[in-house]
mmCIF file of C-alpha atoms and ligand atoms in Angstrom:
data_model
loop_
_atom_site.group_PDB
_atom_site.id
_atom_site.type_symbol
_atom_site.label_atom_id
_atom_site.label_comp_id
_atom_site.label_asym_id
_atom_site.label_seq_id
_atom_site.Cartn_x
_atom_site.Cartn_y
_atom_site.Cartn_z
ATOM 1 C CA UNK S 1 0.000 0.000 0.000
ATOM 2 C CA UNK S 2 1.395 3.404 -0.918
ATOM 3 C CA UNK S 3 1.536 6.346 1.466
ATOM 4 C CA UNK S 4 -0.037 9.713 0.688
ATOM 5 C CA UNK S 5 1.625 13.036 1.442
ATOM 6 C CA UNK S 6 -0.763 15.834 0.402
ATOM 7 C CA UNK S 7 0.915 19.095 -0.584
ATOM 8 C CA UNK S 8 -0.815 22.079 0.994
ATOM 9 C CA UNK S 9 0.588 24.440 -1.663
ATOM 10 C CA UNK S 10 -2.790 24.767 -3.392
ATOM 11 C CA UNK S 11 -4.798 24.933 -0.139
ATOM 12 C CA UNK S 12 -6.516 28.040 1.218
ATOM 13 C CA UNK S 13 -4.111 29.030 3.998
ATOM 14 C CA UNK S 14 -6.804 30.824 6.000
ATOM 15 C CA UNK S 15 -8.769 27.599 6.385
ATOM 16 C CA UNK S 16 -5.785 25.282 6.532
ATOM 17 C CA UNK S 17 -6.574 23.862 9.976
ATOM 18 C CA UNK S 18 -9.993 22.649 8.702
ATOM 19 C CA UNK S 19 -8.320 21.046 5.690
ATOM 20 C CA UNK S 20 -5.710 19.368 7.886
ATOM 21 C CA UNK S 21 -8.459 17.902 10.106
ATOM 22 C CA UNK S 22 -10.165 16.483 7.008
ATOM 23 C CA UNK S 23 -6.877 15.025 5.785
ATOM 24 C CA UNK S 24 -6.255 13.426 9.188
ATOM 25 C CA UNK S 25 -9.738 11.862 9.070
ATOM 26 C CA UNK S 26 -9.050 10.630 5.547
ATOM 27 C CA UNK S 27 -5.988 8.758 6.817
ATOM 28 C CA UNK S 28 -3.121 10.591 5.124
ATOM 29 C CA UNK S 29 0.337 9.468 6.221
ATOM 30 C CA UNK S 30 2.059 12.860 6.380
ATOM 31 C CA UNK S 31 1.797 16.445 5.123
ATOM 32 C CA UNK S 32 4.019 17.713 2.311
ATOM 33 C CA UNK S 33 5.199 21.296 2.814
ATOM 34 C CA UNK S 34 6.799 23.077 -0.153
ATOM 35 C CA UNK S 35 9.275 25.810 0.771
ATOM 36 C CA UNK S 36 10.299 27.993 -2.206
ATOM 37 C CA UNK S 37 12.744 30.889 -2.161
ATOM 38 C CA UNK S 38 12.218 32.577 -5.541
ATOM 39 C CA UNK S 39 15.856 31.804 -6.460
ATOM 40 C CA UNK S 40 16.229 28.038 -6.719
ATOM 41 C CA UNK S 41 12.715 27.997 -8.195
ATOM 42 C CA UNK S 42 10.827 30.907 -9.794
ATOM 43 C CA UNK S 43 8.203 31.102 -7.063
ATOM 44 C CA UNK S 44 7.980 32.032 -3.366
ATOM 45 C CA UNK S 45 5.744 30.030 -1.037
ATOM 46 C CA UNK S 46 6.138 30.037 2.742
ATOM 47 C CA UNK S 47 8.777 29.538 5.399
ATOM 48 C CA UNK S 48 9.240 28.207 8.896
ATOM 49 C CA UNK S 49 6.677 30.407 10.735
ATOM 50 C CA UNK S 50 3.890 28.665 8.795
ATOM 51 C CA UNK S 51 5.463 25.241 9.383
ATOM 52 C CA UNK S 52 5.692 25.994 13.111
ATOM 53 C CA UNK S 53 1.960 26.813 13.198
ATOM 54 C CA UNK S 54 1.084 23.642 11.286
ATOM 55 C CA UNK S 55 3.209 21.568 13.690
ATOM 56 C CA UNK S 56 1.215 22.955 16.625
ATOM 57 C CA UNK S 57 -2.059 21.864 14.960
ATOM 58 C CA UNK S 58 -1.379 18.285 13.964
ATOM 59 C CA UNK S 59 0.383 15.098 14.956
ATOM 60 C CA UNK S 60 0.890 14.130 11.317
ATOM 61 C CA UNK S 61 4.563 13.854 10.336
ATOM 62 C CA UNK S 62 5.698 16.930 8.388
ATOM 63 C CA UNK S 63 7.440 16.151 5.107
ATOM 64 C CA UNK S 64 9.312 19.365 4.282
ATOM 65 C CA UNK S 65 10.469 19.815 0.665
ATOM 66 C CA UNK S 66 13.018 22.610 0.499
ATOM 67 C CA UNK S 67 13.296 24.249 -2.911
ATOM 68 C CA UNK S 68 15.886 26.770 -1.800
ATOM 69 C CA UNK S 69 19.389 27.726 -2.899
ATOM 70 C CA UNK S 70 22.265 26.432 -0.677
ATOM 71 C CA UNK S 71 19.934 24.731 1.816
ATOM 72 C CA UNK S 72 22.700 24.136 4.397
ATOM 73 C CA UNK S 73 22.188 27.775 5.445
ATOM 74 C CA UNK S 74 18.745 26.982 6.868
ATOM 75 C CA UNK S 75 18.832 23.312 7.783
ATOM 76 C CA UNK S 76 18.945 23.780 11.546
ATOM 77 C CA UNK S 77 15.999 26.146 11.398
ATOM 78 C CA UNK S 78 13.803 23.757 9.367
ATOM 79 C CA UNK S 79 14.856 20.735 11.426
ATOM 80 C CA UNK S 80 13.031 22.247 14.412
ATOM 81 C CA UNK S 81 9.586 21.280 13.095
ATOM 82 C CA UNK S 82 10.189 18.876 10.191
ATOM 83 C CA UNK S 83 9.979 15.105 10.659
ATOM 84 C CA UNK S 84 11.277 14.354 7.192
ATOM 85 C CA UNK S 85 13.563 17.006 5.736
ATOM 86 C CA UNK S 86 14.489 17.040 2.057
ATOM 87 C CA UNK S 87 16.495 19.336 -0.178
ATOM 88 C CA UNK S 88 17.573 19.391 -3.807
ATOM 89 C CA UNK S 89 20.650 17.595 -5.118
ATOM 90 C CA UNK S 90 21.128 20.534 -7.519
ATOM 91 C CA UNK S 91 20.908 23.320 -4.903
ATOM 92 C CA UNK S 92 24.622 23.848 -4.226
ATOM 93 C CA UNK S 93 25.266 22.299 -0.814
ATOM 94 C CA UNK S 94 27.607 19.440 0.138
ATOM 95 C CA UNK S 95 24.905 16.811 -0.270
ATOM 96 C CA UNK S 96 26.463 13.992 1.775
ATOM 97 C CA UNK S 97 27.293 16.349 4.647
ATOM 98 C CA UNK S 98 23.802 17.789 4.624
ATOM 99 C CA UNK S 99 22.101 14.381 4.673
ATOM 100 C CA UNK S 100 24.230 13.393 7.674
ATOM 101 C CA UNK S 101 23.446 16.666 9.409
ATOM 102 C CA UNK S 102 19.700 16.191 8.943
ATOM 103 C CA UNK S 103 19.891 12.821 10.686
ATOM 104 C CA UNK S 104 22.045 14.266 13.469
ATOM 105 C CA UNK S 105 19.370 16.896 14.006
ATOM 106 C CA UNK S 106 16.826 14.108 14.572
ATOM 107 C CA UNK S 107 14.941 14.213 11.249
ATOM 108 C CA UNK S 108 14.608 11.647 8.511
ATOM 109 C CA UNK S 109 16.703 12.656 5.510
ATOM 110 C CA UNK S 110 15.613 13.039 1.904
ATOM 111 C CA UNK S 111 17.373 14.103 -1.287
ATOM 112 C CA UNK S 112 15.344 15.361 -4.253
ATOM 113 C CA UNK S 113 16.141 15.302 -7.954
ATOM 114 C CA UNK S 114 14.756 17.539 -10.684
ATOM 115 C CA UNK S 115 13.502 16.042 -13.968
ATOM 116 C CA UNK S 116 16.863 16.626 -15.732
ATOM 117 C CA UNK S 117 18.928 14.812 -13.066
ATOM 118 C CA UNK S 118 19.580 11.101 -13.622
ATOM 119 C CA UNK S 119 18.646 8.698 -10.837
ATOM 120 C CA UNK S 120 22.160 7.217 -10.952
ATOM 121 C CA UNK S 121 23.636 10.498 -9.691
ATOM 122 C CA UNK S 122 22.193 9.898 -6.228
ATOM 123 C CA UNK S 123 23.056 6.180 -5.998
ATOM 124 C CA UNK S 124 26.196 6.902 -3.895
ATOM 125 C CA UNK S 125 24.070 8.892 -1.416
ATOM 126 C CA UNK S 126 21.406 6.213 -0.830
ATOM 127 C CA UNK S 127 22.854 4.879 2.473
ATOM 128 C CA UNK S 128 22.496 8.397 3.901
ATOM 129 C CA UNK S 129 18.834 8.729 2.859
ATOM 130 C CA UNK S 130 15.610 7.665 4.550
ATOM 131 C CA UNK S 131 13.736 8.805 1.454
ATOM 132 C CA UNK S 132 14.494 9.993 -2.064
ATOM 133 C CA UNK S 133 12.164 12.322 -3.944
ATOM 134 C CA UNK S 134 11.809 12.137 -7.720
ATOM 135 C CA UNK S 135 10.215 15.269 -9.187
ATOM 136 C CA UNK S 136 7.684 14.480 -11.892
ATOM 137 C CA UNK S 137 7.310 18.178 -12.814
ATOM 138 C CA UNK S 138 9.766 21.079 -12.819
ATOM 139 C CA UNK S 139 9.706 22.260 -9.199
ATOM 140 C CA UNK S 140 8.065 25.591 -8.496
ATOM 141 C CA UNK S 141 4.340 25.322 -9.058
ATOM 142 C CA UNK S 142 1.392 23.083 -8.279
ATOM 143 C CA UNK S 143 -1.049 21.972 -10.944
ATOM 144 C CA UNK S 144 1.453 21.028 -13.671
ATOM 145 C CA UNK S 145 1.304 18.062 -16.025
ATOM 146 C CA UNK S 146 2.969 14.819 -14.945
ATOM 147 C CA UNK S 147 6.219 13.953 -16.795
ATOM 148 C CA UNK S 148 6.204 10.210 -17.597
ATOM 149 C CA UNK S 149 10.010 10.307 -18.023
ATOM 150 C CA UNK S 150 10.164 10.255 -14.217
ATOM 151 C CA UNK S 151 8.845 6.695 -14.040
ATOM 152 C CA UNK S 152 11.993 4.846 -15.229
ATOM 153 C CA UNK S 153 13.959 6.883 -12.658
ATOM 154 C CA UNK S 154 11.672 5.618 -9.893
ATOM 155 C CA UNK S 155 12.155 2.054 -11.076
ATOM 156 C CA UNK S 156 15.951 2.450 -11.307
ATOM 157 C CA UNK S 157 16.028 3.691 -7.711
ATOM 158 C CA UNK S 158 13.749 0.890 -6.555
ATOM 159 C CA UNK S 159 16.038 -1.724 -8.135
ATOM 160 C CA UNK S 160 19.198 -0.173 -6.729
ATOM 161 C CA UNK S 161 17.704 0.112 -3.225
ATOM 162 C CA UNK S 162 16.589 -3.542 -3.358
ATOM 163 C CA UNK S 163 19.927 -4.714 -4.793
ATOM 164 C CA UNK S 164 21.803 -3.110 -1.889
ATOM 165 C CA UNK S 165 19.266 -4.185 0.737
ATOM 166 C CA UNK S 166 18.614 -0.595 1.828
ATOM 167 C CA UNK S 167 15.523 0.774 3.526
ATOM 168 C CA UNK S 168 14.694 3.952 1.594
ATOM 169 C CA UNK S 169 11.245 5.264 0.698
ATOM 170 C CA UNK S 170 10.746 6.558 -2.861
ATOM 171 C CA UNK S 171 8.534 9.618 -3.107
ATOM 172 C CA UNK S 172 7.204 11.147 -6.300
ATOM 173 C CA UNK S 173 5.948 14.720 -6.570
ATOM 174 C CA UNK S 174 4.079 16.610 -9.275
ATOM 175 C CA UNK S 175 1.032 15.969 -11.426
ATOM 176 C CA UNK S 176 -0.227 13.009 -9.403
ATOM 177 C CA UNK S 177 -3.915 12.359 -10.124
ATOM 178 C CA UNK S 178 -6.365 9.516 -10.777
ATOM 179 C CA UNK S 179 -4.545 8.456 -13.965
ATOM 180 C CA UNK S 180 -0.916 8.983 -12.951
ATOM 181 C CA UNK S 181 -1.036 7.673 -9.359
ATOM 182 C CA UNK S 182 -1.330 4.008 -10.443
ATOM 183 C CA UNK S 183 1.613 4.459 -12.868
ATOM 184 C CA UNK S 184 3.776 5.904 -10.081
ATOM 185 C CA UNK S 185 2.860 3.114 -7.664
ATOM 186 C CA UNK S 186 3.524 0.473 -10.305
ATOM 187 C CA UNK S 187 6.950 1.986 -11.078
ATOM 188 C CA UNK S 188 7.903 1.612 -7.404
ATOM 189 C CA UNK S 189 7.009 4.859 -5.665
ATOM 190 C CA UNK S 190 6.074 4.240 -2.020
ATOM 191 C CA UNK S 191 5.010 7.804 -1.103
ATOM 192 C CA UNK S 192 2.838 9.868 -3.457
ATOM 193 C CA UNK S 193 2.610 13.645 -3.093
ATOM 194 C CA UNK S 194 -0.663 15.077 -4.350
ATOM 195 C CA UNK S 195 -1.567 18.752 -4.267
ATOM 196 C CA UNK S 196 -4.186 19.968 -6.692
ATOM 197 C CA UNK S 197 -5.730 16.512 -7.128
ATOM 198 C CA UNK S 198 -6.551 16.281 -3.420
ATOM 199 C CA UNK S 199 -7.384 19.929 -2.757
ATOM 200 C CA UNK S 200 -9.367 20.791 -5.899
ATOM 201 C CA UNK S 201 -11.808 17.879 -5.751
ATOM 202 C CA UNK S 202 -15.233 17.863 -4.063
ATOM 203 C CA UNK S 203 -14.251 15.093 -1.670
ATOM 204 C CA UNK S 204 -10.662 15.111 -0.338
ATOM 205 C CA UNK S 205 -11.303 11.990 1.677
ATOM 206 C CA UNK S 206 -12.400 9.939 -1.304
ATOM 207 C CA UNK S 207 -9.346 11.036 -3.340
ATOM 208 C CA UNK S 208 -6.928 10.216 -0.519
ATOM 209 C CA UNK S 209 -8.526 6.797 -0.091
ATOM 210 C CA UNK S 210 -8.252 6.116 -3.801
ATOM 211 C CA UNK S 211 -4.476 6.762 -3.787
ATOM 212 C CA UNK S 212 -3.997 4.717 -0.635
ATOM 213 C CA UNK S 213 -5.833 1.797 -2.192
ATOM 214 C CA UNK S 214 -3.232 1.441 -4.967
HETATM 215 C C1 DX5 N 1 6.014 21.595 -6.961
HETATM 216 C C2 DX5 N 1 5.806 21.071 -5.585
HETATM 217 C C3 DX5 N 1 4.726 20.081 -5.450
HETATM 218 C C4 DX5 N 1 3.351 20.606 -5.798
HETATM 219 C C5 DX5 N 1 2.553 19.434 -6.261
HETATM 220 O O1 DX5 N 1 7.218 22.258 -7.020
HETATM 221 O O2 DX5 N 1 6.981 20.429 -5.123
HETATM 222 O O3 DX5 N 1 4.710 19.465 -4.178
HETATM 223 O O4 DX5 N 1 2.684 21.222 -4.743
HETATM 224 O O5 DX5 N 1 1.357 19.900 -6.767
HETATM 225 P P1 DX5 N 1 0.481 19.037 -7.785
HETATM 226 O O6 DX5 N 1 0.136 17.751 -7.104
HETATM 227 O O7 DX5 N 1 -0.703 19.917 -8.034
HETATM 228 O O8 DX5 N 1 1.314 18.814 -9.024
HETATM 229 ZN ZN1 ZN N 2 6.878 19.240 -3.252
#
């Protein structure tokens, strides 16, 4: 059974606590929080004050996806409220050092790759990761179209993780919906991020349950 990590990026932030209650009732596994700095990606979202407020409202694990330049500058700050803390391979930090640091700070570690980055580039880092995140859209915005080229990358990671007997979740993020969720699960993704699909439907609960049933 796959896990669901709804991205709150497309939610109404003034009614976020109601939405989080509904997501808890629907049985989501964690909440995906997209932090964007307007430099690493061409969009600005929210920072740690919002994450701190969310942490005070829910017991769900917080899956923080940093889309920021040189993330080592802020890792201690985000580790205060994150349960799973991920950053981009391409963002200009010492990736191995940063993964180790995240674990030392008591969070689960995750490295994320953009669509143009080959899965093989992060193979050497797998022992330092609790999760890897494969982007299935260019990071920066919700509501984009799923890139099927991401699927072979998920499968390559799944095979490498199995071959080395590692325990690493594989998350996929971007364009997940009724049609693409089964493809992602079949390719080997174990955690599916879904933003607009979950938040723009009439019944969040039904959509979460559908993904979890895959
Ligand atoms: C995009 C973000 C995603 C986004 C997903 O940069 O990382 O988490 O919110 O949104 P959907 O599911 O609408 O593609
Ligand atoms: Zn994300």
